[in-house]
Coordinates of N, CA and C in Angstrom, one line a residue:
M1 N 0.8 -1.2 0.0 CA 0.0 0.0 0.0 C 0.9 1.3 0.0
M2 N 2.1 1.2 0.5 CA 2.9 2.4 0.6 C 3.5 2.8 -0.7
Y3 N 3.7 1.8 -1.6 CA 4.3 2.1 -2.9 C 3.5 1.7 -4.1
T4 N 2.2 1.8 -4.0 CA 1.3 1.5 -5.1 C 1.5 2.4 -6.3
V5 N 1.7 3.7 -6.1 CA 1.9 4.6 -7.2 C 3.2 4.2 -7.9
Y6 N 4.2 4.0 -7.2 CA 5.5 3.6 -7.8 C 5.4 2.2 -8.5
I7 N 4.6 1.3 -7.9 CA 4.5 0.0 -8.6 C 3.7 0.1 -9.9
F8 N 2.6 0.8 -9.9 CA 1.8 0.9 -11.1 C 2.6 1.7 -12.2
R9 N 3.3 2.7 -11.8 CA 4.1 3.4 -12.8 C 5.2 2.5 -13.4
D10 N 5.9 1.8 -12.5 CA 7.0 0.9 -12.9 C 6.4 -0.3 -13.8
A11 N 5.2 -0.7 -13.5 CA 4.6 -1.8 -14.2 C 4.1 -1.4 -15.6
G12 N 4.0 -0.1 -15.8 CA 3.5 0.4 -17.1 C 2.0 0.3 -17.2
V13 N 1.2 0.4 -16.1 CA -0.2 0.4 -16.2 C -0.7 1.6 -16.9
E14 N -1.7 1.5 -17.9 CA -2.2 2.6 -18.7 C -3.0 3.6 -17.9
L15 N -3.7 3.1 -16.8 CA -4.5 4.1 -16.0 C -3.5 4.9 -15.2
D16 N -4.1 6.0 -14.7 CA -3.3 6.9 -13.8 C -3.0 6.2 -12.5
A17 N -1.8 6.3 -12.1 CA -1.3 5.5 -10.9 C -2.0 5.9 -9.7
F18 N -2.4 7.2 -9.5 CA -3.1 7.6 -8.3 C -4.6 7.1 -8.4
T19 N -5.2 7.0 -9.6 CA -6.5 6.4 -9.7 C -6.5 4.9 -9.3
C20 N -5.4 4.2 -9.7 CA -5.2 2.8 -9.3 C -5.1 2.7 -7.8
T21 N -4.4 3.6 -7.2 CA -4.2 3.5 -5.8 C -5.5 3.7 -5.0
V22 N -6.4 4.6 -5.6 CA -7.7 4.8 -5.0 C -8.6 3.5 -5.1
L23 N -8.4 2.8 -6.3 CA -9.2 1.6 -6.5 C -8.7 0.5 -5.5
V24 N -7.4 0.5 -5.2 CA -6.8 -0.5 -4.3 C -7.4 -0.2 -2.9
G25 N -7.4 1.1 -2.4 CA -8.0 1.4 -1.1 C -9.5 1.0 -1.0
A26 N -10.2 1.3 -2.1 CA -11.7 1.0 -2.1 C -11.9 -0.5 -2.0
A27 N -11.1 -1.3 -2.7 CA -11.2 -2.8 -2.7 C -10.9 -3.3 -1.3
R28 N -9.9 -2.8 -0.7 CA -9.6 -3.2 0.7 C -10.7 -2.9 1.7
L29 N -11.3 -1.7 1.6 CA -12.3 -1.3 2.5 C -13.6 -2.2 2.3
V30 N -14.0 -2.4 1.1 CA -15.2 -3.3 0.8 C -15.0 -4.7 1.3
C31 N -13.8 -5.3 1.0 CA -13.6 -6.6 1.4 C -13.5 -6.8 2.9
T32 N -12.9 -5.8 3.6 CA -12.9 -5.9 5.1 C -14.3 -5.8 5.7
C33 N -15.1 -5.0 5.1 CA -16.5 -5.0 5.6 C -17.3 -6.3 5.3
V34 N -17.0 -6.9 4.1 CA -17.6 -8.2 3.8 C -17.1 -9.3 4.8
T35 N -15.8 -9.2 5.2 CA -15.3 -10.2 6.2 C -16.0 -10.1 7.5
A36 N -16.4 -8.9 7.9 CA -17.1 -8.7 9.2 C -18.4 -9.4 9.2
G37 N -19.0 -9.5 8.0 CA -20.4 -10.1 7.9 C -20.3 -11.7 7.7
I38 N -19.3 -12.2 7.2 CA -19.2 -13.6 6.8 C -18.3 -14.4 7.7
L39 N -17.5 -13.8 8.6 CA -16.5 -14.5 9.3 C -17.1 -15.5 10.2
D40 N -18.1 -15.2 10.9 CA -18.7 -16.2 11.8 C -19.5 -17.3 11.1
H41 N -19.8 -17.1 9.9 CA -20.5 -18.2 9.1 C -19.6 -19.1 8.4
V42 N -18.5 -18.5 7.9 CA -17.5 -19.4 7.1 C -16.5 -20.0 8.0
G43 N -16.0 -19.2 9.0 CA -15.0 -19.7 9.9 C -13.7 -19.0 9.7
R44 N -12.8 -18.9 10.7 CA -11.6 -18.2 10.6 C -10.6 -19.0 9.7
R45 N -10.4 -20.3 10.1 CA -9.3 -21.0 9.4 C -9.5 -21.2 7.9
P46 N -10.7 -21.7 7.4 CA -10.8 -21.8 6.0 C -10.7 -20.5 5.2
L47 N -11.2 -19.4 5.8 CA -11.2 -18.2 5.1 C -9.7 -17.7 5.1
L48 N -9.0 -17.9 6.1 CA -7.6 -17.4 6.1 C -6.7 -18.2 5.2
I49 N -7.0 -19.5 5.1 CA -6.2 -20.4 4.2 C -6.5 -20.0 2.7
S50 N -7.8 -19.9 2.4 CA -8.2 -19.6 1.0 C -7.7 -18.3 0.6
T51 N -7.8 -17.3 1.4 CA -7.3 -15.9 1.0 C -5.8 -15.9 0.9
A52 N -5.1 -16.6 1.7 CA -3.6 -16.7 1.6 C -3.2 -17.3 0.3
V53 N -3.9 -18.4 -0.1 CA -3.6 -19.0 -1.4 C -4.0 -18.1 -2.6
V54 N -5.1 -17.4 -2.5 CA -5.5 -16.4 -3.6 C -4.4 -15.3 -3.6
A55 N -4.0 -14.8 -2.5 CA -3.0 -13.8 -2.5 C -1.7 -14.3 -3.1
A56 N -1.3 -15.5 -2.8 CA -0.1 -16.1 -3.3 C -0.2 -16.2 -4.9
V57 N -1.3 -16.7 -5.3 CA -1.5 -16.9 -6.8 C -1.5 -15.5 -7.5
S58 N -2.2 -14.5 -7.0 CA -2.3 -13.2 -7.6 C -0.9 -12.6 -7.7
Q59 N -0.1 -12.6 -6.6 CA 1.2 -12.0 -6.6 C 2.1 -12.8 -7.5
S60 N 2.0 -14.1 -7.6 CA 2.9 -14.9 -8.5 C 2.6 -14.5 -9.9
V61 N 1.3 -14.4 -10.3 CA 0.9 -14.0 -11.7 C 1.4 -12.6 -12.0
C62 N 1.3 -11.7 -11.1 CA 1.8 -10.4 -11.3 C 3.3 -10.4 -11.5
G63 N 4.0 -11.1 -10.6 CA 5.4 -11.2 -10.8 C 5.9 -11.9 -12.0
L64 N 5.2 -12.9 -12.5 CA 5.5 -13.6 -13.7 C 5.4 -12.7 -14.9
F65 N 4.3 -11.9 -15.0 CA 4.1 -11.0 -16.1 C 5.1 -9.9 -16.1
L66 N 5.4 -9.4 -14.9 CA 6.5 -8.4 -14.9 C 7.9 -8.9 -15.2
F67 N 8.1 -10.1 -14.8 CA 9.4 -10.7 -15.1 C 9.6 -11.0 -16.6
L68 N 8.5 -11.5 -17.2 CA 8.6 -11.9 -18.6 C 8.5 -10.7 -19.5
Q69 N 7.9 -9.6 -19.0 CA 7.7 -8.3 -19.8 C 6.9 -8.6 -21.0
L70 N 5.7 -9.3 -20.8 CA 4.8 -9.6 -21.9 C 4.2 -8.4 -22.5
P71 N 4.2 -8.2 -23.8 CA 3.5 -7.0 -24.4 C 2.0 -7.1 -24.4
G72 N 1.4 -6.0 -24.3 CA -0.1 -5.9 -24.3 C -0.7 -6.4 -23.0
A73 N 0.0 -6.5 -21.9 CA -0.5 -7.0 -20.7 C -0.4 -5.9 -19.6
S74 N -0.6 -4.7 -19.9 CA -0.4 -3.6 -18.9 C -1.5 -3.6 -17.8
L75 N -2.7 -4.2 -18.1 CA -3.7 -4.2 -17.1 C -3.6 -5.4 -16.2
V76 N -2.7 -6.4 -16.5 CA -2.6 -7.6 -15.7 C -2.0 -7.2 -14.3
P77 N -1.0 -6.4 -14.2 CA -0.5 -6.0 -12.8 C -1.6 -5.4 -12.0
L78 N -2.4 -4.5 -12.6 CA -3.5 -3.8 -11.9 C -4.5 -4.8 -11.4
V79 N -5.0 -5.7 -12.2 CA -5.9 -6.7 -11.8 C -5.4 -7.7 -10.8
A80 N -4.1 -8.0 -10.9 CA -3.5 -8.9 -10.0 C -3.4 -8.2 -8.6
V81 N -3.0 -7.0 -8.6 CA -2.9 -6.3 -7.3 C -4.2 -6.1 -6.7
L82 N -5.3 -5.8 -7.5 CA -6.6 -5.7 -6.9 C -7.1 -7.0 -6.3
V83 N -6.8 -8.1 -7.0 CA -7.2 -9.4 -6.4 C -6.4 -9.7 -5.1
Y84 N -5.1 -9.3 -5.1 CA -4.3 -9.5 -3.9 C -4.9 -8.7 -2.7
I85 N -5.2 -7.4 -3.0 CA -5.8 -6.5 -2.0 C -7.1 -7.1 -1.5
A86 N -7.9 -7.6 -2.4 CA -9.2 -8.2 -2.0 C -9.0 -9.4 -1.1
A87 N -8.0 -10.2 -1.4 CA -7.7 -11.4 -0.6 C -7.2 -10.9 0.8
Y88 N -6.3 -9.9 0.7 CA -5.7 -9.4 2.0 C -6.8 -8.8 2.9
G89 N -7.6 -8.0 2.3 CA -8.7 -7.4 3.1 C -9.7 -8.3 3.6
T90 N -9.9 -9.5 2.9 CA -10.9 -10.5 3.4 C -10.4 -11.4 4.5
G91 N -9.1 -11.8 4.4 CA -8.7 -12.8 5.4 C -7.3 -12.5 5.9
V92 N -6.3 -12.3 5.1 CA -4.9 -12.2 5.5 C -4.7 -11.0 6.4
G93 N -5.4 -9.9 6.2 CA -5.3 -8.7 7.0 C -6.0 -8.8 8.3
P94 N -7.3 -9.0 8.4 CA -8.0 -8.9 9.6 C -8.1 -10.1 10.5
I95 N -8.0 -11.3 9.9 CA -8.3 -12.5 10.7 C -7.1 -12.8 11.7
P96 N -5.9 -12.5 11.4 CA -4.8 -12.7 12.5 C -5.1 -11.9 13.7
W97 N -5.7 -10.7 13.5 CA -6.0 -9.9 14.7 C -7.2 -10.4 15.5
V98 N -8.0 -11.2 14.8 CA -9.1 -11.9 15.5 C -8.5 -13.0 16.4
Y99 N -7.5 -13.7 15.8 CA -6.9 -14.8 16.5 C -6.1 -14.3 17.7
V100 N -5.6 -13.0 17.7 CA -4.9 -12.5 18.8 C -5.8 -12.5 20.1
G101 N -7.0 -12.1 19.9 CA -8.0 -12.0 21.0 C -8.5 -13.4 21.4
E102 N -8.4 -14.4 20.5 CA -9.0 -15.7 20.8 C -8.0 -16.7 21.3
L103 N -6.8 -16.7 20.8 CA -5.8 -17.7 21.0 C -4.9 -17.4 22.2
V104 N -4.6 -16.1 22.4 CA -3.7 -15.8 23.5 C -4.4 -16.0 24.8
P105 N -3.8 -16.7 25.8 CA -4.5 -17.0 27.0 C -4.8 -15.7 27.8
S106 N -5.9 -15.8 28.6 CA -6.4 -14.6 29.3 C -5.4 -14.0 30.3
P107 N -4.6 -14.8 31.0 CA -3.7 -14.2 32.0 C -2.6 -13.4 31.4
V108 N -2.2 -13.7 30.1 CA -1.2 -12.9 29.5 C -1.6 -12.2 28.2
R109 N -3.0 -12.1 28.1 CA -3.5 -11.5 26.8 C -3.0 -10.1 26.5
S110 N -3.0 -9.3 27.5 CA -2.6 -7.9 27.3 C -1.1 -7.8 26.9
L111 N -0.3 -8.6 27.6 CA 1.2 -8.6 27.3 C 1.4 -9.3 25.9
G112 N 0.7 -10.4 25.7 CA 0.9 -11.1 24.4 C 0.4 -10.2 23.2
A113 N -0.7 -9.5 23.4 CA -1.2 -8.6 22.3 C -0.2 -7.5 22.1
S114 N 0.4 -7.0 23.1 CA 1.4 -5.9 23.0 C 2.6 -6.4 22.2
I115 N 3.1 -7.6 22.6 CA 4.3 -8.1 21.9 C 4.0 -8.4 20.4
I116 N 2.8 -8.9 20.1 CA 2.4 -9.2 18.8 C 2.3 -8.0 17.9
T117 N 1.7 -6.9 18.5 CA 1.5 -5.7 17.8 C 2.9 -5.0 17.5
A118 N 3.8 -5.1 18.5 CA 5.1 -4.5 18.3 C 5.9 -5.3 17.2
C119 N 5.8 -6.6 17.2 CA 6.4 -7.4 16.2 C 5.8 -7.1 14.8
D120 N 4.5 -7.0 14.7 CA 3.9 -6.6 13.4 C 4.4 -5.3 12.9
A121 N 4.4 -4.3 13.8 CA 4.9 -3.0 13.4 C 6.4 -3.1 13.0
L122 N 7.2 -3.9 13.6 CA 8.6 -4.0 13.2 C 8.7 -4.7 11.9
V123 N 7.9 -5.7 11.6 CA 8.0 -6.4 10.3 C 7.5 -5.4 9.2
V124 N 6.4 -4.7 9.4 CA 5.9 -3.7 8.4 C 7.0 -2.7 8.1
F125 N 7.6 -2.2 9.2 CA 8.7 -1.2 9.0 C 9.8 -1.8 8.2
S126 N 10.2 -3.0 8.5 CA 11.4 -3.6 7.8 C 11.0 -3.8 6.3
I127 N 9.8 -4.3 6.0 CA 9.4 -4.5 4.6 C 9.4 -3.2 3.8
N128 N 8.8 -2.1 4.5 CA 8.8 -0.8 3.8 C 10.2 -0.3 3.6
L129 N 11.1 -0.5 4.5 CA 12.4 0.0 4.4 C 13.2 -0.8 3.3
A130 N 13.0 -2.1 3.2 CA 13.8 -2.9 2.3 C 13.1 -3.1 0.9
F131 N 11.9 -2.6 0.8 CA 11.1 -2.9 -0.5 C 11.8 -2.3 -1.7
L132 N 12.1 -1.0 -1.6 CA 12.7 -0.4 -2.8 C 14.1 -0.9 -3.1
K133 N 14.9 -1.2 -2.0 CA 16.2 -1.8 -2.2 C 16.1 -3.2 -2.8
L134 N 15.1 -3.9 -2.4 CA 14.9 -5.3 -3.0 C 14.5 -5.2 -4.5
I135 N 13.7 -4.2 -4.8 CA 13.3 -4.0 -6.2 C 14.5 -3.6 -7.0
G136 N 15.4 -2.8 -6.4 CA 16.6 -2.4 -7.1 C 17.6 -3.5 -7.4
Y137 N 17.6 -4.5 -6.5 CA 18.6 -5.6 -6.7 C 18.0 -6.7 -7.6
T138 N 16.7 -7.0 -7.4 CA 16.1 -8.2 -8.1 C 15.1 -7.8 -9.1
G139 N 14.6 -6.7 -9.1 CA 13.5 -6.3 -10.0 C 12.1 -6.5 -9.4
L140 N 11.1 -5.8 -10.0 CA 9.8 -5.9 -9.5 C 9.2 -7.2 -9.6
G141 N 9.4 -7.9 -10.7 CA 8.8 -9.3 -10.9 C 9.3 -10.3 -9.9
I142 N 10.6 -10.4 -9.6 CA 11.1 -11.3 -8.7 C 10.6 -11.0 -7.3
T143 N 10.5 -9.7 -7.0 CA 10.0 -9.3 -5.7 C 8.6 -9.8 -5.5
F144 N 7.7 -9.6 -6.5 CA 6.3 -10.1 -6.3 C 6.3 -11.6 -6.2
L145 N 7.2 -12.3 -6.9 CA 7.2 -13.8 -6.8 C 7.6 -14.2 -5.4
A146 N 8.6 -13.5 -4.8 CA 9.0 -13.8 -3.4 C 7.9 -13.6 -2.4
F147 N 7.2 -12.5 -2.6 CA 6.0 -12.2 -1.6 C 4.9 -13.2 -1.9
G148 N 4.7 -13.7 -3.1 CA 3.8 -14.8 -3.4 C 4.1 -16.0 -2.6
G149 N 5.4 -16.4 -2.6 CA 5.9 -17.5 -1.9 C 5.6 -17.4 -0.4
L150 N 5.8 -16.2 0.2 CA 5.6 -16.0 1.6 C 4.1 -16.2 1.9
N151 N 3.2 -15.8 1.1 CA 1.8 -16.0 1.3 C 1.4 -17.5 1.3
L152 N 2.1 -18.2 0.4 CA 1.9 -19.6 0.4 C 2.4 -20.3 1.7
V153 N 3.5 -19.8 2.2 CA 4.0 -20.3 3.5 C 3.0 -20.0 4.6
I154 N 2.3 -18.8 4.6 CA 1.3 -18.5 5.6 C 0.1 -19.5 5.5
A155 N -0.3 -19.9 4.3 CA -1.4 -20.9 4.1 C -1.0 -22.2 4.7
L156 N 0.3 -22.6 4.5 CA 0.7 -23.9 5.1 C 0.8 -23.9 6.6
I157 N 1.3 -22.8 7.2 CA 1.4 -22.7 8.6 C 0.0 -22.7 9.2
V158 N -1.0 -22.0 8.7 CA -2.3 -22.0 9.2 C -2.9 -23.4 9.1
C159 N -2.7 -24.1 7.9 CA -3.2 -25.4 7.7 C -2.7 -26.4 8.7
I160 N -1.5 -26.3 9.1 CA -0.9 -27.3 10.0 C -1.1 -27.0 11.5
W161 N -0.9 -25.7 11.9 CA -0.9 -25.4 13.3 C -2.0 -24.6 13.9
I162 N -2.7 -23.8 13.1 CA -3.7 -22.9 13.6 C -5.1 -23.6 13.7
P163 N -5.7 -23.6 14.9 CA -7.0 -24.3 15.0 C -8.2 -23.4 14.6
E164 N -9.3 -24.0 14.4 CA -10.6 -23.2 14.1 C -11.2 -22.8 15.5
S165 N -11.5 -21.5 15.6 CA -12.0 -21.0 16.9 C -13.4 -20.5 16.8
R166 N -14.1 -20.7 15.6 CA -15.5 -20.3 15.5 C -16.4 -21.1 16.4
G167 N -17.2 -20.5 17.1 CA -18.2 -21.1 18.0 C -17.5 -21.7 19.3
V168 N -16.3 -21.5 19.5 CA -15.6 -22.0 20.7 C -15.3 -20.9 21.7
S169 N -15.7 -21.1 22.9 CA -15.5 -20.0 23.9 C -14.0 -19.9 24.3
L170 N -13.7 -18.8 24.9 CA -12.3 -18.5 25.3 C -11.8 -19.5 26.3
Q171 N -12.7 -19.9 27.2 CA -12.3 -20.9 28.2 C -12.1 -22.3 27.6
E172 N -12.9 -22.7 26.7 CA -12.7 -24.0 26.0 C -11.4 -23.9 25.2
M173 N -11.1 -22.8 24.6 CA -9.9 -22.7 23.8 C -8.6 -22.8 24.7
E174 N -8.7 -22.2 25.9 CA -7.6 -22.3 26.8 C -7.4 -23.7 27.3
D175 N -8.6 -24.4 27.6 CA -8.5 -25.8 28.1 C -8.0 -26.7 27.0
A176 N -8.3 -26.4 25.7 CA -7.8 -27.3 24.6 C -6.2 -27.2 24.6
F177 N -5.7 -26.0 24.7 CA -4.2 -25.8 24.7 C -3.6 -26.4 26.0
A178 N -4.3 -26.3 27.1 CA -3.8 -26.8 28.4 C -3.7 -28.3 28.5
K179 N -4.6 -29.0 27.7 CA -4.6 -30.4 27.7 C -3.6 -31.1 26.8
K180 N -2.8 -30.3 26.2 CA -1.7 -30.9 25.3 C -0.7 -31.5 26.2
H181 N 0.0 -32.5 25.7 CA 0.9 -33.3 26.5 C 2.1 -32.5 26.9
S182 N 2.3 -32.4 28.2 CA 3.6 -31.9 28.8 C 4.5 -33.0 29.1
P183 N 5.8 -32.7 29.5 CA 6.7 -33.7 29.9 C 6.2 -34.6 31.0
D184 N 5.5 -34.0 32.0 CA 5.0 -34.9 33.1 C 3.9 -35.8 32.6
D185 N 3.0 -35.3 31.6 CA 2.0 -36.2 31.0 C 2.6 -37.3 30.2
L186 N 3.8 -37.1 29.6 CA 4.4 -38.2 28.9 C 5.0 -39.2 29.8
K187 N 5.5 -38.7 31.0 CA 6.0 -39.7 31.9 C 5.0 -40.6 32.6
E188 N 3.8 -40.1 32.7 CA 2.7 -40.9 33.4 C 2.4 -42.2 32.7
P189 N 2.2 -42.3 31.4 CA 2.0 -43.6 30.8 C 3.2 -44.5 31.0
L190 N 4.4 -44.0 31.0 CA 5.6 -44.8 31.2 C 5.6 -45.4 32.6
A191 N 5.1 -44.6 33.6 CA 5.1 -45.1 35.0 C 4.0 -46.2 35.2
N192 N 3.0 -46.2 34.3 CA 1.9 -47.2 34.4 C 2.3 -48.5 33.8
K193 N 3.4 -48.5 33.0 CA 3.8 -49.7 32.4 C 4.4 -50.7 33.4
H194 N 4.7 -51.9 33.0 CA 5.2 -52.9 33.9 C 6.6 -52.5 34.4
S195 N 6.7 -52.5 35.7 CA 8.0 -52.3 36.3 C 8.7 -53.6 36.4
P196 N 10.0 -53.6 36.8 CA 10.7 -54.9 37.0 C 10.1 -55.8 38.0
D197 N 9.5 -55.2 39.1 CA 8.8 -56.0 40.1 C 7.5 -56.7 39.5
D198 N 6.8 -55.9 38.6 CA 5.7 -56.5 37.9 C 6.1 -57.7 37.0
L199 N 7.2 -57.5 36.4 CA 7.7 -58.6 35.5 C 8.1 -59.8 36.3
K200 N 8.6 -59.6 37.6 CA 9.0 -60.8 38.4 C 7.8 -61.5 38.9
E201 N 6.6 -60.8 39.0 CA 5.5 -61.4 39.7 C 5.0 -62.6 38.9
P202 N 4.8 -62.5 37.5 CA 4.4 -63.7 36.8 C 5.4 -64.9 36.9
L203 N 6.7 -64.5 37.0 CA 7.7 -65.6 37.2 C 7.5 -66.3 38.5
A204 N 7.2 -65.4 39.5 CA 7.0 -66.0 40.9 C 5.8 -66.9 40.9
N205 N 4.8 -66.6 40.1 CA 3.6 -67.4 40.1 C 3.7 -68.7 39.3
K206 N 4.8 -68.8 38.6 CA 5.1 -70.1 37.9 C 5.5 -71.2 38.8
H207 N 5.7 -72.3 38.3 CA 6.1 -73.5 39.1 C 7.4 -73.3 39.8
S208 N 7.5 -73.5 41.1 CA 8.7 -73.4 41.8 C 9.3 -74.9 41.8
P209 N 10.5 -75.0 42.3 CA 11.1 -76.4 42.4 C 10.3 -77.3 43.2
D210 N 9.6 -76.8 44.3 CA 8.8 -77.7 45.1 C 7.6 -78.1 44.3
D211 N 7.0 -77.2 43.5 CA 5.9 -77.6 42.7 C 6.2 -78.6 41.6
L212 N 7.4 -78.5 41.1 CA 7.9 -79.5 40.1 C 8.1 -80.8 40.8
K213 N 8.5 -80.9 42.1 CA 8.7 -82.1 42.8 C 7.3 -82.8 43.1
E214 N 6.3 -82.0 43.2 CA 5.0 -82.6 43.7 C 4.4 -83.6 42.7
P215 N 4.4 -83.3 41.4 CA 3.9 -84.3 40.4 C 4.8 -85.6 40.5
L216 N 6.1 -85.4 40.7 CA 6.9 -86.6 40.8 C 6.5 -87.4 42.1
A217 N 6.2 -86.7 43.2 CA 5.9 -87.4 44.4 C 4.5 -88.1 44.3
N218 N 3.7 -87.6 43.4 CA 2.4 -88.2 43.2 C 2.4 -89.4 42.3
K219 N 3.6 -89.6 41.6 CA 3.7 -90.7 40.8 C 3.9 -92.0 41.6
H220 N 3.9 -93.1 41.0 CA 4.0 -94.4 41.6 C 5.3 -94.6 42.4
S221 N 5.2 -94.9 43.6 CA 6.4 -95.2 44.4 C 6.7 -96.7 44.3
P222 N 7.9 -97.2 44.7 CA 8.2 -98.6 44.7 C 7.1 -99.5 45.3
D223 N 6.5 -99.0 46.4 CA 5.5 -99.8 47.1 C 4.2 -99.9 46.2
D224 N 3.9 -98.7 45.5 CA 2.8 -98.8 44.6 C 3.0 -99.7 43.5
L225 N 4.2 -99.8 43.0 CA 4.5 -100.8 41.9 C 4.4 -102.2 42.4
K226 N 4.7 -102.5 43.7 CA 4.5 -103.8 44.2 C 3.1 -104.2 44.4
E227 N 2.2 -103.2 44.7 CA 0.8 -103.5 45.0 C 0.1 -104.2 43.9
P228 N 0.2 -103.9 42.7 CA -0.5 -104.7 41.6 C 0.0 -106.1 41.6
L229 N 1.3 -106.3 41.8 CA 1.7 -107.7 41.8 C 1.1 -108.5 43.0
A230 N 1.0 -107.8 44.1 CA 0.4 -108.5 45.3 C -1.0 -108.8 45.1
N231 N -1.7 -107.9 44.4 CA -3.2 -108.1 44.2 C -3.5 -109.1 43.0
K232 N -2.5 -109.5 42.3 CA -2.8 -110.4 41.2 C -3.2 -111.8 41.7
N233 N -3.9 -112.5 41.0 CA -4.4 -113.9 41.4 C -3.3 -115.0 41.2
D234 N -2.3 -114.6 40.4 CA -1.3 -115.6 40.1 C -0.2 -115.6 41.2
S235 N -0.6 -116.1 42.4 CA 0.3 -116.3 43.4 C 0.9 -117.7 43.3
P236 N 1.9 -118.0 44.0 CA 2.4 -119.4 44.0 C 1.4 -120.4 44.4
D237 N 0.5 -120.1 45.4 CA -0.5 -121.1 45.7 C -1.5 -121.3 44.7
D238 N -1.8 -120.2 44.0 CA -2.8 -120.3 42.9 C -2.2 -121.1 41.7
L239 N -1.0 -121.0 41.5 CA -0.3 -121.7 40.4 C -0.3 -123.2 40.8
K240 N -0.1 -123.5 42.1 CA -0.1 -124.9 42.5 C -1.5 -125.6 42.5
G241 N -2.5 -124.8 42.6 CA -3.8 -125.3 42.7 C -4.2 -126.3 41.6
P242 N -4.0 -125.9 40.3 CA -4.4 -126.9 39.3 C -3.6 -128.1 39.3
I243 N -2.3 -128.0 39.8 CA -1.5 -129.2 39.8 C -2.0 -130.2 40.8
R244 N -2.5 -129.7 42.0 CA -3.0 -130.6 43.0 C -4.3 -131.3 42.5
V245 N -5.1 -130.7 41.8 CA -6.3 -131.3 41.2 C -5.9 -132.4 40.2

């Protein structure tokens, strides 16, 4: 937004550069108002991801046309910048500030919001300071391609790490972050696993040497082996009986 007049003049847009800048501001205003009406219906996360992708594509298209210097495409940079501003005003610009009030825990919300605001101001200052130097070293096309890649990184970060906060109270959001595994939580399942004493217990319940001797003791003793012979009918007297007859 700081260098739109310079960008449009350097890109060779046929319309007046100041008129293009007014169009950019109007597009951002309209899209920000639209976001206020649809944010609670669509959700923060999908709107932020989709607008970041649209911003990345529009900046990449603009950078590609400027890098290739295609003839007869003077309106392409204007359209690409307007699409980027629309995406920025719809999601990339306002939604992170909504997340500041919803994701930062209540006990440190004022301090966290102050630090985030200071970091944002520092980043904006650094970009505005280095933008013209970056254009001088790499050219306007490469610069737009680089910023398009950064918007794609934003989409990936939101897709992987940022949760959806629509319809979730602040207390529920804090509880969700508080329930994540801490080092003590990770140690608890390990403590519940089998200790060496627990591993010894099944071994202790197995057969001891005395238990192994018991089946042997229950087997036939020498006296038990003699008993069937004593009970048999074939005694010496029984054998003599038929001879006497």
